[in-house]
């Protein structure tokens, strides 16, 4: 079968797998969108939402590799469907929650299911197409996460006002069921990876090339979330430093621009990878991201410069994802599923680390210096990339 024909025939399956990532993204981030009605309903402080985000991120970071160790040799279609069932169950628990503890429990169950879905849909997408189409396939699959940021979270935010946060959570459960049915209908059965024990996991992490390749997304995502997690106070501080008042609509608009830029970046990453290769593309995207954070230190307080910065951050950040996954697949060989699970763990760990550092910088040095901390993380990511490229010693 011609390569382009095979890729076209696999498109429905890739889109269904992208739906899996969309479900993971909405499950993890939607709580930010309906934070206000949730905290008002359960009489919780605003900071409680941060705990719900952290509970999901930490559980996902631990669950993603653990699930591959336990179930990596199972039928991948069944693994994705099982993970989506876990997300559905967790969403139901959240929708029925009458206390903060039950919410945390529901979020934890959702994260366990998501930890099975995320790495498995990436690994499945990579083997559905020929090697020279892997970056495009991975970009298509990860595009579900981008769509969750651009479409899913804003819709959840608006729906939280219209139908309440419980109604939105029931909707997430329904999405998980619908995506599972789509996966069942389009993804071929019988696709299996290999189950890796804890020793294999340890060997992979201490392997200099793979280990340092995993440090790269950890540092990259940490750098992004130092500033992104505190976007509102940073934008407010920049506007005030320029003698302006930030409009109420500025932050939602910036988040929409970030999401739209992410869609462009997700597609651009695959194009650049085919043209320049994975490593060169990673160098390009990290350099551009670093320059974007450097520019943020001197940006004037007008809305147009701020929005331009958001688009640069988003495009460069998301252009990183497909070549990073492609490189790990190439480095790990038949352990690609475990490598992608560790990559997903690194991304979610970076979200937690970056957010924590951002809070510390905000409290100590002030919001205007958040991009400086972001830049420092990106520089470390660039160094880790170069170290991972050094040939092994004889």
CSV table of C-alpha atoms in Angstrom, one decimal:
chain,number,residue,atom,x,y,z
A,1,UNK,CA,0.0,0.0,0.0
A,2,UNK,CA,1.4,3.5,-0.9
A,3,UNK,CA,2.5,5.4,2.2
A,4,UNK,CA,0.2,8.3,1.6
A,5,UNK,CA,-2.7,5.9,1.2
A,6,UNK,CA,-1.9,4.1,4.4
A,7,UNK,CA,-1.6,7.4,6.3
A,8,UNK,CA,-5.0,8.6,5.0
A,9,UNK,CA,-6.7,5.3,5.9
A,10,UNK,CA,-5.2,5.6,9.5
A,11,UNK,CA,-6.6,9.2,9.9
A,12,UNK,CA,-9.8,8.2,11.6
A,13,UNK,CA,-7.9,6.1,14.1
A,14,UNK,CA,-5.4,9.0,14.7
A,15,UNK,CA,-8.3,11.4,15.3
A,16,UNK,CA,-9.9,8.9,17.7
A,17,UNK,CA,-6.6,8.7,19.6
A,18,UNK,CA,-6.4,12.5,19.6
A,19,UNK,CA,-9.8,12.4,21.2
A,20,UNK,CA,-8.2,10.4,24.0
A,21,UNK,CA,-5.7,13.2,24.6
A,22,UNK,CA,-8.5,15.8,24.4
A,23,UNK,CA,-10.3,13.9,27.2
A,24,UNK,CA,-7.1,13.9,29.3
A,25,UNK,CA,-6.6,17.6,28.7
A,26,UNK,CA,-10.1,18.6,29.6
A,27,UNK,CA,-10.1,16.2,32.6
A,28,UNK,CA,-6.9,17.8,34.0
A,29,UNK,CA,-7.5,21.5,33.3
A,30,UNK,CA,-11.3,22.0,33.2
A,31,UNK,CA,-11.3,22.6,37.0
A,32,UNK,CA,-9.5,25.9,36.4
A,33,UNK,CA,-12.3,27.0,34.1
A,34,UNK,CA,-15.1,26.4,36.6
A,35,UNK,CA,-13.2,27.2,39.7
A,36,UNK,CA,-15.5,30.0,40.9
A,37,UNK,CA,-18.8,28.1,40.8
A,38,UNK,CA,-17.1,25.0,42.3
A,39,UNK,CA,-15.6,26.8,45.3
A,40,UNK,CA,-18.8,28.8,45.9
A,41,UNK,CA,-20.9,25.6,45.8
A,42,UNK,CA,-18.7,23.7,48.3
A,43,UNK,CA,-17.7,26.7,50.3
A,44,UNK,CA,-14.0,26.2,49.5
A,45,UNK,CA,-11.2,28.8,49.5
A,46,UNK,CA,-9.9,29.8,46.0
A,47,UNK,CA,-6.6,28.1,46.8
A,48,UNK,CA,-8.4,24.7,47.0
A,49,UNK,CA,-8.5,24.5,43.2
A,50,UNK,CA,-4.7,24.6,43.2
A,51,UNK,CA,-4.7,21.5,45.3
A,52,UNK,CA,-7.0,19.7,42.8
A,53,UNK,CA,-4.7,20.6,40.0
A,54,UNK,CA,-1.7,19.4,41.9
A,55,UNK,CA,-3.4,16.1,42.9
A,56,UNK,CA,-4.1,15.3,39.3
A,57,UNK,CA,-0.6,16.3,38.1
A,58,UNK,CA,1.3,14.3,40.7
A,59,UNK,CA,-0.9,11.2,40.2
A,60,UNK,CA,-0.6,11.4,36.5
A,61,UNK,CA,3.2,11.8,36.7
A,62,UNK,CA,3.5,8.7,38.8
A,63,UNK,CA,0.8,6.6,37.0
A,64,UNK,CA,2.0,7.1,33.5
A,65,UNK,CA,5.2,5.0,33.7
A,66,UNK,CA,3.6,2.6,36.3
A,67,UNK,CA,0.8,1.7,33.9
A,68,UNK,CA,3.3,0.9,31.2
A,69,UNK,CA,5.3,-1.3,33.5
A,70,UNK,CA,2.1,-3.2,34.6
A,71,UNK,CA,0.2,-3.3,31.4
A,72,UNK,CA,2.5,-2.3,28.5
A,73,UNK,CA,2.2,-5.7,26.8
A,74,UNK,CA,-1.6,-5.6,26.6
A,75,UNK,CA,-3.7,-4.8,23.6
A,76,UNK,CA,-3.3,-1.1,23.2
A,77,UNK,CA,-6.9,-0.4,22.0
A,78,UNK,CA,-8.1,-2.1,25.2
A,79,UNK,CA,-5.7,-0.1,27.3
A,80,UNK,CA,-7.0,3.2,25.9
A,81,UNK,CA,-10.6,2.2,26.5
A,82,UNK,CA,-9.8,1.0,30.0
A,83,UNK,CA,-8.1,4.3,30.8
A,84,UNK,CA,-11.0,6.2,29.4
A,85,UNK,CA,-13.3,4.2,31.6
A,86,UNK,CA,-11.2,5.3,34.6
A,87,UNK,CA,-11.5,8.9,33.5
A,88,UNK,CA,-15.3,8.5,33.3
A,89,UNK,CA,-15.5,6.9,36.7
A,90,UNK,CA,-13.4,9.7,38.3
A,91,UNK,CA,-15.6,12.3,36.6
A,92,UNK,CA,-18.7,10.6,38.0
A,93,UNK,CA,-17.2,10.7,41.5
A,94,UNK,CA,-16.4,14.4,41.2
A,95,UNK,CA,-19.9,15.1,39.9
A,96,UNK,CA,-21.3,13.4,43.0
A,97,UNK,CA,-18.8,14.9,45.4
A,98,UNK,CA,-20.1,16.7,48.5
A,99,UNK,CA,-16.7,17.4,50.1
A,100,UNK,CA,-13.2,18.4,49.1
A,101,UNK,CA,-11.9,15.0,50.0
A,102,UNK,CA,-14.3,13.2,47.6
A,103,UNK,CA,-13.2,15.7,44.9
A,104,UNK,CA,-9.6,14.9,45.5
A,105,UNK,CA,-10.4,11.2,45.3
A,106,UNK,CA,-12.3,11.6,42.1
A,107,UNK,CA,-9.5,13.7,40.5
A,108,UNK,CA,-7.1,11.0,41.6
A,109,UNK,CA,-9.1,8.3,39.8
A,110,UNK,CA,-9.3,10.5,36.7
A,111,UNK,CA,-5.6,10.9,36.7
A,112,UNK,CA,-5.0,7.2,37.0
A,113,UNK,CA,-7.1,6.6,34.0
A,114,UNK,CA,-5.5,9.5,32.1
A,115,UNK,CA,-2.1,8.1,33.0
A,116,UNK,CA,-3.0,5.0,31.0
A,117,UNK,CA,-4.6,6.9,28.1
A,118,UNK,CA,-1.9,9.6,27.4
A,119,UNK,CA,1.2,7.5,26.7
A,120,UNK,CA,-0.7,4.7,25.1
A,121,UNK,CA,-2.4,6.9,22.5
A,122,UNK,CA,0.9,8.4,21.6
A,123,UNK,CA,2.6,5.0,21.3
A,124,UNK,CA,-0.3,3.6,19.3
A,125,UNK,CA,-0.3,6.6,16.9
A,126,UNK,CA,3.4,6.1,16.3
A,127,UNK,CA,3.1,2.5,15.1
A,128,UNK,CA,0.0,3.1,12.9
A,129,UNK,CA,2.0,4.9,10.2
A,130,UNK,CA,5.4,4.5,8.5
A,131,UNK,CA,8.4,5.8,10.2
A,132,UNK,CA,8.7,9.0,8.1
A,133,UNK,CA,5.1,9.9,9.0
A,134,UNK,CA,5.6,9.5,12.8
A,135,UNK,CA,6.1,13.1,13.6
A,136,UNK,CA,2.9,14.0,11.8
A,137,UNK,CA,1.0,11.2,13.4
A,138,UNK,CA,2.2,12.2,16.9
A,139,UNK,CA,1.3,15.9,16.1
A,140,UNK,CA,-2.2,14.7,15.1
A,141,UNK,CA,-2.6,12.7,18.3
A,142,UNK,CA,-1.2,15.4,20.6
A,143,UNK,CA,-3.3,17.9,18.8
A,144,UNK,CA,-6.1,16.6,21.0
A,145,UNK,CA,-4.4,18.1,24.0
A,146,UNK,CA,-4.0,21.4,22.2
A,147,UNK,CA,-7.7,21.4,21.3
A,148,UNK,CA,-8.5,20.8,24.9
A,149,UNK,CA,-6.7,24.1,25.8
A,150,UNK,CA,-8.1,26.0,22.9
A,151,UNK,CA,-11.7,24.7,22.9
A,152,UNK,CA,-12.3,22.4,25.8
A,153,UNK,CA,-11.3,24.6,28.8
A,154,UNK,CA,-13.0,27.8,27.5
A,155,UNK,CA,-16.2,25.9,26.8
A,156,UNK,CA,-16.0,24.3,30.3
A,157,UNK,CA,-15.6,27.7,31.8
A,158,UNK,CA,-18.7,29.1,30.0
A,159,UNK,CA,-20.7,25.9,30.7
A,160,UNK,CA,-19.8,26.1,34.3
A,161,UNK,CA,-21.8,29.3,34.6
A,162,UNK,CA,-24.6,28.1,32.4
A,163,UNK,CA,-25.2,24.5,33.8
A,164,UNK,CA,-23.0,24.4,36.9
A,165,UNK,CA,-19.7,22.7,37.5
A,166,UNK,CA,-21.4,19.4,38.2
A,167,UNK,CA,-23.1,19.5,34.8
A,168,UNK,CA,-19.7,20.1,33.2
A,169,UNK,CA,-18.2,17.1,35.0
A,170,UNK,CA,-21.0,14.9,33.9
A,171,UNK,CA,-20.2,16.1,30.4
A,172,UNK,CA,-16.6,15.0,30.8
A,173,UNK,CA,-17.8,11.6,31.8
A,174,UNK,CA,-19.9,11.5,28.6
A,175,UNK,CA,-16.9,12.6,26.4
A,176,UNK,CA,-14.8,9.8,27.8
A,177,UNK,CA,-17.5,7.3,26.8
A,178,UNK,CA,-17.9,8.7,23.3
A,179,UNK,CA,-14.2,8.7,22.7
A,180,UNK,CA,-13.9,5.1,23.9
A,181,UNK,CA,-16.5,4.1,21.4
A,182,UNK,CA,-14.7,6.0,18.6
A,183,UNK,CA,-11.4,4.2,19.6
A,184,UNK,CA,-13.3,0.8,19.5
A,185,UNK,CA,-14.6,1.6,16.0
A,186,UNK,CA,-11.4,2.9,14.4
A,187,UNK,CA,-8.3,1.6,16.1
A,188,UNK,CA,-7.3,-1.9,15.1
A,189,UNK,CA,-7.0,-4.5,17.7
A,190,UNK,CA,-4.0,-6.7,18.4
A,191,UNK,CA,-1.5,-3.9,18.6
A,192,UNK,CA,0.8,-4.7,21.5
A,193,UNK,CA,3.9,-3.1,23.0
A,194,UNK,CA,6.3,-4.7,25.5
A,195,UNK,CA,5.9,-4.7,29.3
A,196,UNK,CA,8.9,-3.3,31.0
A,197,UNK,CA,9.9,-4.1,34.6
A,198,UNK,CA,11.1,-1.6,37.1
A,199,UNK,CA,14.7,-2.5,36.2
A,200,UNK,CA,14.1,-1.5,32.6
A,201,UNK,CA,12.6,1.7,33.8
A,202,UNK,CA,15.6,2.4,35.9
A,203,UNK,CA,18.0,1.6,33.1
A,204,UNK,CA,16.1,3.9,30.8
A,205,UNK,CA,16.3,6.7,33.3
A,206,UNK,CA,20.0,6.4,33.9
A,207,UNK,CA,20.8,5.9,30.2
A,208,UNK,CA,22.5,9.3,29.5
A,209,UNK,CA,20.8,9.9,26.2
A,210,UNK,CA,17.3,8.9,27.2
A,211,UNK,CA,17.6,10.3,30.7
A,212,UNK,CA,18.8,13.7,29.6
A,213,UNK,CA,16.3,13.6,26.7
A,214,UNK,CA,13.6,13.4,29.5
A,215,UNK,CA,15.1,16.3,31.4
A,216,UNK,CA,14.5,18.5,28.4
A,217,UNK,CA,10.6,18.4,28.5
A,218,UNK,CA,10.8,18.7,32.3
A,219,UNK,CA,12.7,21.9,32.1
A,220,UNK,CA,10.8,23.2,29.1
A,221,UNK,CA,7.4,22.8,30.7
A,222,UNK,CA,8.7,24.1,34.1
A,223,UNK,CA,9.8,27.3,32.3
A,224,UNK,CA,6.5,27.7,30.6
A,225,UNK,CA,4.4,27.3,33.8
A,226,UNK,CA,6.6,29.6,35.9
A,227,UNK,CA,4.9,32.5,34.0
A,228,UNK,CA,1.8,30.9,32.5
A,229,UNK,CA,0.5,29.7,35.9
A,230,UNK,CA,0.6,33.3,37.1
A,231,UNK,CA,-0.3,34.9,33.9
A,232,UNK,CA,-2.9,37.3,35.4
A,233,UNK,CA,-0.6,38.9,38.0
A,234,UNK,CA,2.2,39.1,35.5
A,235,UNK,CA,0.1,40.9,32.8
A,236,UNK,CA,-1.3,43.2,35.5
A,237,UNK,CA,2.2,44.1,36.7
A,238,UNK,CA,3.5,44.7,33.2
A,239,UNK,CA,0.5,47.0,32.4
A,240,UNK,CA,0.9,48.9,35.7
A,241,UNK,CA,4.6,49.4,35.1
A,242,UNK,CA,3.7,51.0,31.8
A,243,UNK,CA,1.1,53.3,33.5
A,244,UNK,CA,-1.9,51.3,32.2
A,245,UNK,CA,-4.8,49.5,33.7
A,246,UNK,CA,-5.3,45.9,32.4
A,247,UNK,CA,-8.8,45.3,31.1
A,248,UNK,CA,-10.8,42.5,32.6
A,249,UNK,CA,-11.0,40.8,29.2
A,250,UNK,CA,-7.2,40.9,28.7
A,251,UNK,CA,-6.3,37.6,30.4
A,252,UNK,CA,-9.1,35.5,28.8
A,253,UNK,CA,-8.1,37.0,25.4
A,254,UNK,CA,-4.5,36.1,26.0
A,255,UNK,CA,-5.4,32.5,26.9
A,256,UNK,CA,-7.4,32.2,23.7
A,257,UNK,CA,-4.5,33.6,21.7
A,258,UNK,CA,-2.2,31.1,23.5
A,259,UNK,CA,-4.4,28.3,22.6
A,260,UNK,CA,-4.7,29.4,19.0
A,261,UNK,CA,-0.9,29.7,18.8
A,262,UNK,CA,-0.6,26.3,20.2
A,263,UNK,CA,-2.6,24.8,17.3
A,264,UNK,CA,-0.2,26.5,14.8
A,265,UNK,CA,2.8,25.3,16.8
A,266,UNK,CA,1.6,21.8,17.0
A,267,UNK,CA,1.3,21.6,13.2
A,268,UNK,CA,4.5,23.6,12.6
A,269,UNK,CA,6.6,21.2,14.8
A,270,UNK,CA,5.8,18.3,12.5
A,271,UNK,CA,6.7,20.3,9.4
A,272,UNK,CA,10.0,21.5,10.9
A,273,UNK,CA,10.9,17.9,12.0
A,274,UNK,CA,10.5,16.6,8.5
A,275,UNK,CA,12.6,19.4,7.1
A,276,UNK,CA,15.4,19.6,9.7
A,277,UNK,CA,15.1,16.5,11.9
A,278,UNK,CA,14.0,16.2,15.5
A,279,UNK,CA,17.1,17.5,17.3
A,280,UNK,CA,17.5,20.6,15.1
A,281,UNK,CA,13.8,21.4,15.5
A,282,UNK,CA,14.1,21.1,19.3
A,283,UNK,CA,17.1,23.5,19.2
A,284,UNK,CA,15.1,26.0,17.1
A,285,UNK,CA,12.0,25.8,19.3
A,286,UNK,CA,13.9,26.1,22.6
A,287,UNK,CA,16.0,29.0,21.3
A,288,UNK,CA,12.9,30.9,20.1
A,289,UNK,CA,11.1,30.2,23.4
A,290,UNK,CA,14.0,31.5,25.4
A,291,UNK,CA,14.1,34.7,23.2
A,292,UNK,CA,10.4,35.1,23.9
A,293,UNK,CA,10.9,35.0,27.6
A,294,UNK,CA,13.9,37.4,27.3
A,295,UNK,CA,11.7,39.8,25.4
A,296,UNK,CA,9.1,39.6,28.1
A,297,UNK,CA,11.5,41.3,30.5
A,298,UNK,CA,11.5,44.5,28.4
A,299,UNK,CA,8.0,44.3,26.8
A,300,UNK,CA,6.0,47.6,27.0
A,301,UNK,CA,2.7,47.4,28.8
A,302,UNK,CA,0.4,47.6,25.8
A,303,UNK,CA,-2.0,44.8,25.0
A,304,UNK,CA,-0.7,44.2,21.4
A,305,UNK,CA,2.9,43.5,22.6
A,306,UNK,CA,1.6,41.2,25.3
A,307,UNK,CA,-0.6,39.3,22.9
A,308,UNK,CA,2.3,39.0,20.4
A,309,UNK,CA,4.4,37.5,23.2
A,310,UNK,CA,1.6,35.0,24.1
A,311,UNK,CA,1.5,33.8,20.5
A,312,UNK,CA,5.3,33.4,20.3
A,313,UNK,CA,5.3,31.4,23.6
A,314,UNK,CA,2.5,29.2,22.4
A,315,UNK,CA,3.9,28.5,18.9
A,316,UNK,CA,7.4,27.7,20.1
A,317,UNK,CA,6.2,25.7,23.1
A,318,UNK,CA,3.9,23.5,21.1
A,319,UNK,CA,6.3,23.1,18.1
A,320,UNK,CA,8.5,21.3,20.7
A,321,UNK,CA,6.1,18.5,21.4
A,322,UNK,CA,6.0,16.3,18.2
A,323,UNK,CA,9.7,16.3,17.6
A,324,UNK,CA,10.4,15.6,21.3
A,325,UNK,CA,8.1,12.5,21.1
A,326,UNK,CA,9.5,11.4,17.8
A,327,UNK,CA,13.1,11.6,19.2
A,328,UNK,CA,12.1,9.5,22.2
A,329,UNK,CA,10.5,6.9,20.0
A,330,UNK,CA,13.6,6.6,17.9
A,331,UNK,CA,15.9,6.4,21.0
A,332,UNK,CA,13.8,3.9,22.9
A,333,UNK,CA,13.0,1.4,20.1
A,334,UNK,CA,10.6,-1.3,21.3
A,335,UNK,CA,10.4,0.5,24.7
A,336,UNK,CA,8.7,3.5,23.1
A,337,UNK,CA,5.6,3.1,25.2
A,338,UNK,CA,7.5,3.4,28.4
A,339,UNK,CA,9.6,6.3,27.1
A,340,UNK,CA,6.5,8.2,26.1
A,341,UNK,CA,5.0,7.5,29.5
A,342,UNK,CA,8.1,9.0,31.1
A,343,UNK,CA,7.9,12.0,28.7
A,344,UNK,CA,4.3,12.5,29.8
A,345,UNK,CA,5.4,12.3,33.5
A,346,UNK,CA,8.1,14.8,32.8
A,347,UNK,CA,5.6,17.3,31.3
A,348,UNK,CA,3.2,17.0,34.3
A,349,UNK,CA,6.0,17.2,36.8
A,350,UNK,CA,7.2,20.3,35.0
A,351,UNK,CA,3.7,21.9,35.4
A,352,UNK,CA,3.9,21.3,39.1
A,353,UNK,CA,7.6,22.4,39.5
A,354,UNK,CA,7.1,25.5,37.3
A,355,UNK,CA,4.0,26.6,39.1
A,356,UNK,CA,5.7,26.2,42.5
A,357,UNK,CA,8.7,28.1,41.4
A,358,UNK,CA,6.5,30.8,40.0
A,359,UNK,CA,4.6,31.2,43.3
A,360,UNK,CA,8.0,31.5,45.1
A,361,UNK,CA,9.4,34.1,42.6
A,362,UNK,CA,6.1,36.1,42.7
A,363,UNK,CA,6.3,36.3,46.5
A,364,UNK,CA,10.0,37.0,46.7
A,365,UNK,CA,11.1,39.0,43.7
A,366,UNK,CA,7.7,40.1,42.2
A,367,UNK,CA,5.8,39.2,39.1
A,368,UNK,CA,7.9,41.2,36.7
A,369,UNK,CA,10.7,38.8,37.1
A,370,UNK,CA,8.7,35.6,36.4
A,371,UNK,CA,10.0,35.5,32.7
A,372,UNK,CA,13.6,35.6,34.0
A,373,UNK,CA,13.0,32.4,36.0
A,374,UNK,CA,11.2,30.9,32.9
A,375,UNK,CA,14.3,31.8,30.8
A,376,UNK,CA,16.6,30.1,33.3
A,377,UNK,CA,14.6,26.8,32.9
A,378,UNK,CA,14.7,27.0,29.1
A,379,UNK,CA,18.5,27.5,29.2
A,380,UNK,CA,18.8,24.3,31.3
A,381,UNK,CA,16.6,22.5,28.8
A,382,UNK,CA,18.9,23.6,26.0
A,383,UNK,CA,21.9,22.3,27.9
A,384,UNK,CA,20.2,19.0,28.6
A,385,UNK,CA,19.5,18.6,24.9
A,386,UNK,CA,23.1,19.1,24.0
A,387,UNK,CA,24.3,16.7,26.7
A,388,UNK,CA,21.9,14.1,25.5
A,389,UNK,CA,23.4,14.4,22.0
A,390,UNK,CA,26.9,13.5,23.1
A,391,UNK,CA,28.1,10.1,21.9
A,392,UNK,CA,28.4,7.4,24.6
A,393,UNK,CA,31.9,6.7,25.8
A,394,UNK,CA,33.6,3.6,24.6
